[in-house]
Tab-separated table of C-alpha atoms in Angstrom:
chain	number	residue	atom	x	y	z
A	12	MET	CA	-16.874	-31.615	-26.969
A	13	PRO	CA	-19.676	-32.486	-24.506
A	14	HIS	CA	-20.524	-29.936	-21.792
A	15	ARG	CA	-19.051	-30.355	-18.327
A	16	TYR	CA	-20.820	-29.907	-15.000
A	17	PHE	CA	-19.867	-30.428	-11.372
A	18	THR	CA	-22.199	-32.413	-9.125
A	19	THR	CA	-21.788	-34.369	-5.889
A	20	GLU	CA	-24.947	-36.412	-6.517
A	21	ILE	CA	-23.369	-39.398	-8.244
A	22	ALA	CA	-24.072	-42.903	-6.867
A	23	ASP	CA	-24.889	-46.413	-8.130
A	24	GLY	CA	-24.758	-45.503	-11.797
A	25	THR	CA	-27.162	-42.579	-11.439
A	26	ALA	CA	-26.501	-38.852	-11.100
A	27	PHE	CA	-28.472	-35.649	-10.718
A	28	LEU	CA	-27.829	-32.047	-11.631
A	29	ARG	CA	-29.931	-29.391	-9.863
A	30	GLY	CA	-30.314	-25.633	-9.582
A	31	LYS	CA	-28.698	-23.279	-12.087
A	32	ASP	CA	-26.720	-25.977	-13.885
A	33	ALA	CA	-29.864	-28.060	-14.438
A	34	HIS	CA	-31.613	-24.962	-15.763
A	35	HIS	CA	-28.660	-24.241	-18.053
A	36	LEU	CA	-28.547	-27.749	-19.473
A	37	ALA	CA	-32.310	-28.308	-19.808
A	38	ARG	CA	-33.553	-24.834	-20.727
A	39	VAL	CA	-30.634	-22.839	-22.151
A	40	MET	CA	-28.887	-25.681	-24.002
A	41	ARG	CA	-32.220	-27.485	-24.628
A	42	ALA	CA	-30.597	-30.860	-24.049
A	43	LYS	CA	-32.585	-33.956	-25.042
A	44	LEU	CA	-32.971	-37.460	-23.577
A	45	GLY	CA	-29.934	-39.606	-24.348
A	46	GLU	CA	-27.526	-36.680	-24.795
A	47	THR	CA	-24.046	-37.064	-23.340
A	48	VAL	CA	-22.337	-34.715	-20.894
A	49	ILE	CA	-19.273	-35.025	-18.662
A	50	LEU	CA	-19.999	-34.914	-14.939
A	51	CYS	CA	-17.239	-34.233	-12.437
A	52	ASP	CA	-17.585	-35.008	-8.723
A	53	GLY	CA	-15.288	-32.127	-7.737
A	54	ASN	CA	-12.833	-34.664	-6.367
A	55	ALA	CA	-10.913	-35.184	-9.634
A	56	VAL	CA	-13.126	-38.072	-10.858
A	57	GLU	CA	-15.102	-37.614	-14.077
A	58	TYR	CA	-18.000	-39.576	-15.537
A	59	THR	CA	-19.478	-39.867	-19.009
A	60	ALA	CA	-23.202	-39.405	-18.378
A	61	HIS	CA	-26.337	-39.807	-20.508
A	62	ILE	CA	-29.526	-37.872	-19.824
A	63	THR	CA	-32.342	-40.213	-18.705
A	64	GLY	CA	-34.939	-37.739	-17.494
A	65	PHE	CA	-35.948	-34.217	-16.576
A	66	PRO	CA	-37.573	-34.361	-13.120
A	67	GLU	CA	-38.702	-30.992	-11.718
A	68	ASP	CA	-35.796	-28.482	-11.580
A	69	ALA	CA	-33.281	-31.277	-12.161
A	70	VAL	CA	-31.671	-33.461	-14.808
A	71	GLU	CA	-31.206	-37.198	-14.235
A	72	PHE	CA	-28.384	-39.242	-15.787
A	73	SER	CA	-27.128	-42.778	-16.094
A	74	VAL	CA	-23.360	-42.691	-15.589
A	75	GLU	CA	-20.593	-44.966	-16.784
A	76	GLU	CA	-17.643	-45.907	-14.601
A	77	GLY	CA	-15.637	-42.932	-13.336
A	78	TYR	CA	-12.100	-42.102	-14.472
A	79	PRO	CA	-9.524	-39.756	-12.973
A	80	SER	CA	-9.533	-36.186	-14.314
A	81	THR	CA	-6.431	-35.531	-16.387
A	82	ALA	CA	-6.579	-31.765	-15.898
A	83	GLU	CA	-5.329	-31.587	-12.302
A	84	PRO	CA	-1.665	-30.719	-11.700
A	85	ASN	CA	0.408	-33.150	-9.590
A	86	ILE	CA	0.965	-30.436	-6.969
A	87	THR	CA	-1.626	-28.708	-4.778
A	88	VAL	CA	-1.086	-24.953	-4.822
A	89	THR	CA	-2.714	-22.470	-2.452
A	90	LEU	CA	-2.409	-18.804	-3.377
A	91	TYR	CA	-2.260	-16.253	-0.543
A	92	ALA	CA	-2.994	-12.996	-2.380
A	93	GLY	CA	-2.630	-9.554	-0.827
A	94	TYR	CA	-6.081	-7.981	-1.177
A	95	PRO	CA	-5.992	-5.692	-4.254
A	96	LYS	CA	-8.188	-2.752	-5.195
A	97	GLN	CA	-11.136	-2.791	-7.592
A	98	ASP	CA	-12.001	-6.103	-9.236
A	99	LYS	CA	-8.438	-7.375	-9.565
A	100	LEU	CA	-9.042	-10.235	-7.126
A	101	GLU	CA	-11.669	-11.565	-9.541
A	102	GLU	CA	-9.103	-11.511	-12.345
A	103	ILE	CA	-6.575	-13.314	-10.134
A	104	ILE	CA	-9.127	-15.984	-9.180
A	105	GLN	CA	-10.373	-16.534	-12.718
A	106	HIS	CA	-6.937	-16.861	-14.317
A	107	GLY	CA	-5.485	-18.621	-11.248
A	108	VAL	CA	-8.089	-21.398	-11.585
A	109	GLU	CA	-7.086	-21.854	-15.233
A	110	LEU	CA	-3.447	-22.090	-14.177
A	111	GLY	CA	-4.190	-24.925	-11.749
A	112	CYS	CA	-4.466	-23.166	-8.374
A	113	ALA	CA	-6.452	-25.245	-5.848
A	114	ARG	CA	-7.288	-22.644	-3.198
A	115	PHE	CA	-7.237	-18.874	-2.816
A	116	ILE	CA	-6.773	-17.077	0.507
A	117	PRO	CA	-6.881	-13.264	0.247
A	118	PHE	CA	-5.300	-11.338	3.099
A	119	PHE	CA	-4.934	-7.794	4.364
A	120	SER	CA	-1.481	-6.478	5.213
A	121	ARG	CA	0.311	-3.284	6.165
A	122	TYR	CA	0.362	-1.657	2.724
A	123	CYS	CA	-3.039	-2.902	1.466
A	124	VAL	CA	-5.129	-0.072	0.083
A	125	ALA	CA	-8.316	-2.162	0.063
A	126	ALA	CA	-10.199	-2.390	3.359
A	127	PRO	CA	-12.578	-5.197	4.434
A	128	LYS	CA	-16.155	-4.501	3.269
A	129	LYS	CA	-19.087	-6.910	2.864
A	130	GLU	CA	-16.604	-9.768	2.717
A	131	GLU	CA	-19.175	-12.565	3.218
A	132	GLN	CA	-21.128	-11.309	0.226
A	133	LYS	CA	-17.974	-10.877	-1.859
A	134	ASN	CA	-16.764	-14.361	-0.880
A	135	THR	CA	-19.930	-15.917	-2.331
A	136	ARG	CA	-19.252	-14.038	-5.550
A	137	TYR	CA	-15.573	-15.076	-5.613
A	138	ASN	CA	-16.501	-18.738	-5.176
A	139	ARG	CA	-19.022	-18.469	-7.997
A	140	ILE	CA	-16.311	-17.007	-10.251
A	141	ALA	CA	-13.937	-19.828	-9.275
A	142	ALA	CA	-16.606	-22.466	-10.013
A	143	GLU	CA	-17.422	-20.943	-13.411
A	144	ALA	CA	-13.731	-20.819	-14.328
A	145	ALA	CA	-13.262	-24.428	-13.160
A	146	LYS	CA	-16.124	-25.565	-15.378
A	147	GLN	CA	-14.879	-23.624	-18.401
A	148	CYS	CA	-11.241	-24.635	-18.211
A	149	GLY	CA	-11.969	-28.273	-17.394
A	150	ARG	CA	-10.701	-28.599	-13.812
A	151	GLY	CA	-11.323	-31.834	-11.890
A	152	ILE	CA	-11.868	-30.029	-8.591
A	153	LEU	CA	-13.763	-26.922	-7.539
A	154	PRO	CA	-11.077	-24.513	-6.273
A	155	GLU	CA	-12.125	-22.766	-3.080
A	156	VAL	CA	-11.848	-19.091	-2.184
A	157	CYS	CA	-11.533	-18.669	1.594
A	158	MET	CA	-12.586	-15.676	3.665
A	159	PRO	CA	-9.767	-13.095	3.839
A	160	LEU	CA	-7.234	-13.238	6.672
A	161	LYS	CA	-7.173	-10.059	8.743
A	162	ASN	CA	-3.437	-9.409	8.797
A	163	PHE	CA	-0.089	-10.824	7.738
A	164	ALA	CA	0.524	-12.507	11.113
A	165	ALA	CA	-2.527	-14.684	10.424
A	166	VAL	CA	-1.002	-15.587	7.031
A	167	CYS	CA	2.329	-16.677	8.568
A	168	ALA	CA	0.476	-18.711	11.254
A	169	ASP	CA	-1.293	-20.719	8.500
A	170	TRP	CA	1.705	-22.463	6.925
A	171	ALA	CA	2.233	-25.693	8.933
A	172	GLN	CA	0.264	-27.673	6.326
A	173	TYR	CA	2.646	-27.034	3.367
A	174	ASP	CA	5.747	-28.759	2.014
A	175	LEU	CA	7.001	-25.427	0.653
A	176	VAL	CA	5.943	-21.811	1.172
A	177	LEU	CA	7.110	-19.387	-1.530
A	178	PHE	CA	7.077	-15.732	-0.525
A	179	PHE	CA	7.310	-13.646	-3.710
A	180	TYR	CA	9.138	-10.453	-2.861
A	181	GLU	CA	10.084	-7.534	-5.085
A	182	CYS	CA	13.609	-7.536	-3.640
A	183	GLY	CA	14.247	-11.045	-5.000
A	184	GLY	CA	15.618	-14.085	-3.199
A	185	GLU	CA	16.415	-17.732	-3.825
A	186	SER	CA	16.063	-19.448	-7.188
A	187	LEU	CA	12.647	-21.004	-7.834
A	188	HIS	CA	14.319	-23.648	-10.032
A	189	THR	CA	16.537	-24.784	-7.152
A	190	LEU	CA	13.812	-24.717	-4.498
A	191	LEU	CA	11.437	-26.820	-6.605
A	192	LYS	CA	14.203	-29.291	-7.514
A	193	GLN	CA	14.957	-29.828	-3.818
A	194	LEU	CA	11.378	-30.879	-3.062
A	195	PRO	CA	11.119	-34.521	-1.984
A	196	GLU	CA	8.710	-36.906	-3.698
A	197	LYS	CA	5.792	-37.893	-1.489
A	198	ASP	CA	6.056	-41.570	-0.416
A	199	ASN	CA	2.314	-42.110	-0.227
A	200	GLY	CA	1.532	-40.729	-3.677
A	201	ASP	CA	-0.064	-37.599	-2.211
A	202	CYS	CA	0.401	-34.283	-3.998
A	203	LEU	CA	3.056	-31.931	-2.708
A	204	LYS	CA	1.447	-28.916	-1.030
A	205	ILE	CA	2.870	-25.561	-2.071
A	206	ALA	CA	1.831	-22.119	-0.827
A	207	VAL	CA	2.395	-19.042	-3.004
A	208	VAL	CA	2.327	-15.641	-1.278
A	209	THR	CA	2.059	-12.424	-3.316
A	210	GLY	CA	1.396	-8.858	-2.220
A	211	SER	CA	-1.178	-6.173	-2.943
A	212	GLU	CA	-0.435	-2.947	-4.880
A	213	GLY	CA	1.577	-1.601	-1.947
A	214	GLY	CA	3.832	-4.652	-1.712
A	215	PHE	CA	5.191	-5.931	1.596
A	216	ALA	CA	6.741	-4.090	4.526
A	217	ALA	CA	10.316	-5.153	5.361
A	218	GLU	CA	9.013	-6.484	8.709
A	219	GLU	CA	6.490	-8.647	6.867
A	220	ALA	CA	9.236	-10.100	4.682
A	221	GLN	CA	11.237	-10.870	7.837
A	222	ALA	CA	8.213	-12.428	9.535
A	223	ALA	CA	7.585	-14.607	6.465
A	224	ALA	CA	11.178	-15.890	6.483
A	225	GLN	CA	11.008	-16.554	10.231
A	226	ALA	CA	7.786	-18.495	9.733
A	227	GLY	CA	9.596	-20.786	7.283
A	228	ALA	CA	8.804	-19.235	3.887
A	229	LYS	CA	11.419	-19.218	1.140
A	230	THR	CA	11.831	-15.753	-0.351
A	231	VAL	CA	11.856	-15.678	-4.166
A	232	GLY	CA	11.759	-12.981	-6.847
A	233	LEU	CA	10.075	-12.698	-10.228
A	234	GLY	CA	12.809	-10.902	-12.129
A	235	PRO	CA	13.943	-7.295	-12.492
A	236	ARG	CA	10.661	-5.924	-13.869
A	237	ILE	CA	8.089	-4.683	-11.382
A	238	LEU	CA	4.977	-6.822	-11.834
A	239	ARG	CA	1.526	-5.521	-10.999
A	240	CYS	CA	-0.242	-7.211	-8.118
A	241	GLU	CA	-2.592	-9.002	-10.533
A	242	THR	CA	0.276	-10.130	-12.803
A	243	ALA	CA	2.613	-11.456	-10.111
A	244	PRO	CA	0.409	-14.355	-8.884
A	245	LEU	CA	-0.268	-15.483	-12.471
A	246	ALA	CA	3.437	-15.308	-13.367
A	247	ALA	CA	4.280	-17.189	-10.155
A	248	LEU	CA	1.695	-19.911	-10.836
A	249	SER	CA	2.841	-20.208	-14.471
A	250	ALA	CA	6.480	-20.477	-13.399
A	251	ILE	CA	5.744	-23.157	-10.772
A	252	MET	CA	3.508	-25.167	-13.114
A	253	THR	CA	6.145	-24.904	-15.857
A	254	LEU	CA	8.989	-26.087	-13.631
A	255	THR	CA	6.936	-29.017	-12.275
A	256	GLY	CA	5.836	-30.123	-15.766
A	257	ASN	CA	2.197	-29.110	-15.301
A	258	LEU	CA	2.001	-26.573	-18.124
A	259	GLU	CA	2.815	-28.637	-21.193
B	22	MET	CA	12.969	5.299	-5.946
B	23	PRO	CA	13.361	8.130	-8.488
B	24	HIS	CA	10.776	8.401	-11.268
B	25	ARG	CA	11.573	6.942	-14.673
B	26	TYR	CA	10.921	8.518	-18.079
B	27	PHE	CA	11.718	7.573	-21.654
B	28	THR	CA	13.302	10.183	-23.928
B	29	THR	CA	15.393	10.074	-27.085
B	30	GLU	CA	16.776	13.587	-26.507
B	31	ILE	CA	19.949	12.650	-24.657
B	32	ALA	CA	23.301	13.981	-25.970
B	33	ASP	CA	26.540	15.493	-24.645
B	34	GLY	CA	25.568	15.301	-20.978
B	35	THR	CA	22.231	17.071	-21.509
B	36	ALA	CA	18.735	15.698	-21.903
B	37	PHE	CA	15.217	17.000	-22.455
B	38	LEU	CA	11.773	15.710	-21.614
B	39	ARG	CA	8.835	17.203	-23.517
B	40	GLY	CA	5.089	16.831	-23.901
B	41	LYS	CA	2.991	14.889	-21.406
B	42	ASP	CA	5.951	13.509	-19.481
B	43	ALA	CA	7.388	17.021	-18.973
B	44	HIS	CA	3.969	18.173	-17.784
B	45	HIS	CA	3.751	15.202	-15.420
B	46	LEU	CA	7.181	15.800	-13.899
B	47	ALA	CA	7.002	19.595	-13.690
B	48	ARG	CA	3.326	20.186	-12.883
B	49	VAL	CA	1.890	16.967	-11.414
B	50	MET	CA	4.958	15.843	-9.454
B	51	ARG	CA	6.058	19.485	-8.890
B	52	ALA	CA	9.705	18.523	-9.327
B	53	LYS	CA	12.331	21.074	-8.324
B	54	LEU	CA	15.715	22.089	-9.713
B	55	GLY	CA	18.389	19.554	-8.792
B	56	GLU	CA	15.967	16.650	-8.327
B	57	THR	CA	17.056	13.263	-9.657
B	58	VAL	CA	15.155	11.066	-12.105
B	59	ILE	CA	16.118	8.074	-14.241
B	60	LEU	CA	16.002	8.660	-17.988
B	61	CYS	CA	15.925	5.756	-20.400
B	62	ASP	CA	16.738	6.133	-24.100
B	63	GLY	CA	14.393	3.293	-25.086
B	64	ASN	CA	17.384	1.365	-26.314
B	65	ALA	CA	18.162	-0.332	-22.979
B	66	VAL	CA	20.514	2.399	-21.747
B	67	GLU	CA	19.606	4.347	-18.607
B	68	TYR	CA	20.923	7.606	-17.205
B	69	THR	CA	20.812	9.202	-13.776
B	70	ALA	CA	19.674	12.764	-14.522
B	71	HIS	CA	19.399	15.971	-12.479
B	72	ILE	CA	16.911	18.716	-13.326
B	73	THR	CA	18.701	21.884	-14.470
B	74	GLY	CA	15.824	23.924	-15.844
B	75	PHE	CA	12.202	24.228	-16.897
B	76	PRO	CA	12.135	25.769	-20.392
B	77	GLU	CA	8.654	26.169	-21.906
B	78	ASP	CA	6.749	22.826	-22.015
B	79	ALA	CA	9.960	20.918	-21.282
B	80	VAL	CA	12.324	19.834	-18.525
B	81	GLU	CA	16.104	20.065	-18.977
B	82	PHE	CA	18.596	17.740	-17.288
B	83	SER	CA	22.297	17.198	-16.841
B	84	VAL	CA	22.953	13.477	-17.228
B	85	GLU	CA	25.668	11.197	-15.890
B	86	GLU	CA	27.206	8.433	-17.965
B	87	GLY	CA	24.717	5.863	-19.220
B	88	TYR	CA	24.552	2.273	-17.997
B	89	PRO	CA	22.780	-0.737	-19.481
B	90	SER	CA	19.250	-1.373	-18.240
B	91	THR	CA	19.138	-4.495	-16.076
B	92	ALA	CA	15.433	-5.086	-16.670
B	93	GLU	CA	15.625	-6.438	-20.216
B	94	PRO	CA	15.481	-10.206	-20.737
B	95	ASN	CA	18.325	-11.835	-22.702
B	96	ILE	CA	15.847	-12.966	-25.374
B	97	THR	CA	13.718	-10.814	-27.687
B	98	VAL	CA	10.140	-12.064	-27.726
B	99	THR	CA	7.473	-11.000	-30.212
B	100	LEU	CA	3.891	-11.986	-29.390
B	101	TYR	CA	1.523	-12.690	-32.275
B	102	ALA	CA	-1.872	-12.540	-30.552
B	103	GLY	CA	-5.133	-13.599	-32.169
B	104	TYR	CA	-7.352	-10.508	-31.969
B	105	PRO	CA	-9.672	-10.951	-28.962
B	106	LYS	CA	-13.016	-9.343	-28.153
B	107	GLN	CA	-13.609	-6.377	-25.847
B	108	ASP	CA	-10.567	-4.859	-24.140
B	109	LYS	CA	-8.653	-8.104	-23.685
B	110	LEU	CA	-5.887	-7.018	-26.061
B	111	GLU	CA	-5.152	-4.125	-23.705
B	112	GLU	CA	-4.813	-6.575	-20.820
B	113	ILE	CA	-2.495	-8.777	-22.900
B	114	ILE	CA	-0.326	-5.781	-23.870
B	115	GLN	CA	-0.132	-4.350	-20.359
B	116	HIS	CA	0.793	-7.618	-18.652
B	117	GLY	CA	2.894	-8.792	-21.615
B	118	VAL	CA	5.106	-5.700	-21.300
B	119	GLU	CA	5.630	-6.500	-17.612
B	120	LEU	CA	6.589	-10.056	-18.536
B	121	GLY	CA	9.313	-8.837	-20.911
B	122	CYS	CA	7.635	-8.993	-24.338
B	123	ALA	CA	9.381	-6.717	-26.868
B	124	ARG	CA	6.741	-6.468	-29.609
B	125	PHE	CA	3.062	-7.249	-30.103
B	126	ILE	CA	1.491	-8.131	-33.438
B	127	PRO	CA	-2.266	-8.747	-33.282
B	128	PHE	CA	-3.773	-10.747	-36.132
B	129	PHE	CA	-7.140	-11.808	-37.487
B	130	SER	CA	-7.734	-15.466	-38.268
B	131	ARG	CA	-10.496	-17.867	-39.248
B	132	TYR	CA	-12.184	-18.136	-35.832
B	133	CYS	CA	-11.639	-14.544	-34.663
B	134	VAL	CA	-14.872	-13.005	-33.402
B	135	ALA	CA	-13.443	-9.476	-33.428
B	136	ALA	CA	-13.464	-7.656	-36.783
B	137	PRO	CA	-11.140	-4.808	-37.854
B	138	LYS	CA	-12.559	-1.417	-36.796
B	139	LYS	CA	-10.776	1.933	-36.421
B	140	GLU	CA	-7.482	0.057	-36.138
B	141	GLU	CA	-5.224	3.101	-36.642
B	142	GLN	CA	-6.918	4.857	-33.747
B	143	LYS	CA	-6.790	1.730	-31.586
B	144	ASN	CA	-3.113	1.197	-32.449
B	145	THR	CA	-2.240	4.634	-31.043
B	146	ARG	CA	-4.054	3.692	-27.857
B	147	TYR	CA	-2.331	0.281	-27.653
B	148	ASN	CA	1.099	1.882	-28.030
B	149	ARG	CA	0.257	4.380	-25.297
B	150	ILE	CA	-0.732	1.493	-23.000
B	151	ALA	CA	2.522	-0.324	-23.830
B	152	ALA	CA	4.576	2.809	-23.109
B	153	GLU	CA	2.821	3.418	-19.773
B	154	ALA	CA	3.379	-0.213	-18.750
B	155	ALA	CA	7.047	-0.010	-19.806
B	156	LYS	CA	7.547	3.073	-17.624
B	157	GLN	CA	5.784	1.559	-14.631
B	158	CYS	CA	7.474	-1.834	-14.676
B	159	GLY	CA	10.935	-0.425	-15.420
B	160	ARG	CA	11.605	-1.702	-18.947
B	161	GLY	CA	14.725	-0.516	-20.802
B	162	ILE	CA	12.952	-0.415	-24.178
B	163	LEU	CA	9.574	0.814	-25.372
B	164	PRO	CA	7.768	-2.305	-26.636
B	165	GLU	CA	5.945	-1.690	-29.882
B	166	VAL	CA	2.417	-2.689	-30.866
B	167	CYS	CA	2.173	-3.187	-34.651
B	168	MET	CA	-0.891	-2.777	-36.826
B	169	PRO	CA	-2.875	-6.031	-36.987
B	170	LEU	CA	-2.156	-8.564	-39.718
B	171	LYS	CA	-5.189	-9.294	-41.864
B	172	ASN	CA	-5.119	-13.075	-41.833
B	173	PHE	CA	-3.130	-16.072	-40.639
B	174	ALA	CA	-1.254	-16.435	-43.932
B	175	ALA	CA	0.290	-13.009	-43.265
B	176	VAL	CA	1.355	-14.246	-39.829
B	177	CYS	CA	3.104	-17.335	-41.242
B	178	ALA	CA	4.832	-15.194	-43.893
B	179	ASP	CA	6.378	-13.024	-41.167
B	180	TRP	CA	8.631	-15.586	-39.462
B	181	ALA	CA	11.952	-15.533	-41.348
B	182	GLN	CA	13.442	-13.162	-38.773
B	183	TYR	CA	13.148	-15.525	-35.753
B	184	ASP	CA	15.400	-18.205	-34.251
B	185	LEU	CA	12.332	-20.035	-32.920
B	186	VAL	CA	8.592	-19.708	-33.584
B	187	LEU	CA	6.362	-21.251	-30.922
B	188	PHE	CA	2.793	-21.948	-32.015
B	189	PHE	CA	0.696	-22.502	-28.878
B	190	TYR	CA	-2.068	-24.923	-29.753
B	191	GLU	CA	-4.811	-26.351	-27.576
B	192	CYS	CA	-4.098	-29.844	-28.892
B	193	GLY	CA	-0.579	-29.772	-27.437
B	194	GLY	CA	2.728	-30.566	-29.118
B	195	GLU	CA	6.430	-30.635	-28.372
B	196	SER	CA	7.958	-29.888	-24.980
B	197	LEU	CA	8.803	-26.228	-24.406
B	198	HIS	CA	11.652	-27.287	-22.081
B	199	THR	CA	13.277	-29.320	-24.859
B	200	LEU	CA	12.769	-26.716	-27.594
B	201	LEU	CA	14.326	-23.947	-25.510
B	202	LYS	CA	17.240	-26.160	-24.447
B	203	GLN	CA	18.023	-26.890	-28.106
B	204	LEU	CA	18.404	-23.194	-28.957
B	205	PRO	CA	21.966	-22.267	-29.948
B	206	GLU	CA	23.814	-19.413	-28.257
B	207	LYS	CA	24.284	-16.413	-30.529
B	208	ASP	CA	27.941	-16.004	-31.492
B	209	ASN	CA	27.782	-12.234	-31.788
B	210	GLY	CA	26.160	-11.640	-28.394
B	211	ASP	CA	22.841	-10.716	-29.977
B	212	CYS	CA	19.623	-11.746	-28.263
B	213	LEU	CA	17.853	-14.841	-29.545
B	214	LYS	CA	14.646	-13.877	-31.325
B	215	ILE	CA	11.585	-15.904	-30.340
B	216	ALA	CA	8.043	-15.573	-31.701
B	217	VAL	CA	5.064	-16.654	-29.603
B	218	VAL	CA	1.773	-17.286	-31.406
B	219	THR	CA	-1.505	-17.591	-29.460
B	220	GLY	CA	-5.093	-17.654	-30.681
B	221	SER	CA	-8.234	-15.617	-30.104
B	222	GLU	CA	-11.323	-16.917	-28.232
B	223	GLY	CA	-12.159	-19.239	-31.125
B	224	GLY	CA	-8.725	-20.858	-31.228
B	225	PHE	CA	-7.112	-22.027	-34.454
B	226	ALA	CA	-8.518	-23.982	-37.370
B	227	ALA	CA	-6.777	-27.310	-38.071
B	228	GLU	CA	-5.614	-25.861	-41.424
B	229	GLU	CA	-4.036	-22.924	-39.611
B	230	ALA	CA	-2.147	-25.290	-37.287
B	231	GLN	CA	-0.917	-27.174	-40.362
B	232	ALA	CA	0.098	-23.961	-42.112
B	233	ALA	CA	2.020	-22.841	-39.015
B	234	ALA	CA	3.952	-26.119	-38.876
B	235	GLN	CA	4.691	-25.937	-42.598
B	236	ALA	CA	5.981	-22.392	-42.170
B	237	GLY	CA	8.477	-23.660	-39.600
B	238	ALA	CA	6.714	-23.088	-36.280
B	239	LYS	CA	7.091	-25.586	-33.447
B	240	THR	CA	3.716	-26.604	-32.034
B	241	VAL	CA	3.541	-26.559	-28.231
B	242	GLY	CA	0.798	-26.903	-25.626
B	243	LEU	CA	0.091	-25.215	-22.310
B	244	GLY	CA	-1.202	-28.202	-20.363
B	245	PRO	CA	-4.548	-29.996	-20.079
B	246	ARG	CA	-6.570	-27.009	-18.840
B	247	ILE	CA	-8.214	-24.776	-21.433
B	248	LEU	CA	-6.712	-21.302	-21.015
B	249	ARG	CA	-8.628	-18.186	-22.003
B	250	CYS	CA	-7.209	-16.202	-24.890
B	251	GLU	CA	-5.971	-13.494	-22.500
B	252	THR	CA	-4.397	-16.031	-20.109
B	253	ALA	CA	-2.557	-18.141	-22.691
B	254	PRO	CA	-0.079	-15.452	-23.904
B	255	LEU	CA	0.767	-14.484	-20.318
B	256	ALA	CA	1.263	-18.127	-19.301
B	257	ALA	CA	3.380	-18.688	-22.442
B	258	LEU	CA	5.539	-15.609	-21.773
B	259	SER	CA	5.935	-16.574	-18.094
B	260	ALA	CA	6.914	-20.123	-19.044
B	261	ILE	CA	9.491	-18.951	-21.614
B	262	MET	CA	10.965	-16.309	-19.301
B	263	THR	CA	11.120	-18.885	-16.476
B	264	LEU	CA	12.899	-21.509	-18.569
B	265	THR	CA	15.424	-18.966	-19.917
B	266	GLY	CA	16.199	-17.570	-16.447
B	267	ASN	CA	14.517	-14.211	-17.070
B	268	LEU	CA	11.898	-14.438	-14.308
B	269	GLU	CA	13.977	-14.755	-11.154
């Protein structure tokens, strides 16, 4: 299988790869003139590309006509993840990208144990992890990790853009099957936008669950077993992708 | 919520906890006479128990009548996991227990990078991790981690006991929805027995996929994205539990 790289520099049958990826392809993989790679524009279009040159710190390609990436789900899922301790957010991002998540928005809430610290620096790292995972698992887009929201009110205020907001709560709620079946098809062929909200180690305060429902979220459970805060988002994403036919 | 412990010493309205768990309850949690905990017999029956004494290195309880654990799925899933590198098997066991897996059987196969090493010692550790996860997530049984099978032929020879064997293969296969819908109900009220087979980092050889199909496994995929070997079993378990109504 040819290697895959993301680049936005694709135009008129020519493309360039720069920076670390160019170094990886030219120096680490020791690619040669004429070799084939897959380039992805990060907007779900992929190109078969042939190496035509090695200008300084770059690789140049001739590209064939683009084709839509087949790896993107037909729904656009944003994960709002309660900020966990240690490096669990990295695990959530890495596996979440594999499971088709398009965007990650960490947030702080009442029972979060983690406190904000060097978040700009961490965000750069999180986005690098997301990009690496996207490359490895064959995504057609580069999932984004946003800066964390400061409290749960900011989370609830962020939901106008979605067709469905699923608030995963340890006390259970409506059936995910039913909620996903009720979703309308988009007339214009756009993807349905779904938000998934899961808590940190401490879970949610009852007031936060109420606020989520008032802000329009549907409350759902993940069964009678208590899932860890790094397991719940992956189980939720798997369940949603399964029920919408995106995991088969 | 009262603490939960597993013990097999429950009879005639009296129960005992010994060893590390007794130490934890008596010394770490500093439990007092009369306090309530939940005891589970590891066979999906739970008991509300009140502390009646602290004999040496033990805790004694009076127990009320047992009731069935509500946390067990209505299917019994065994995960055959290709032996991964580093501590990924621990991650698979921990999260797999939360997702309702009943038994783990690691195996070596053609493209496994990991090689057998101190497996008896590791197996003790794996079972301890499974037991801790079972306690924390509220399982009604203690999922078991078996000693690893030496090759893929041993895996295929182990399947007579299941109602359905699902071989998760990167090249895709039948629809999981359809396969699970076709499963018969058990007349005697027993749980359906399902085996899930996922590969190590290197995936499966084409001959192994053929051997699995010949041994009666159904080949299924997990979508167009390439899942890591620690993500695939958790996505597979989530998908199966979702489609059988055990994750809501």
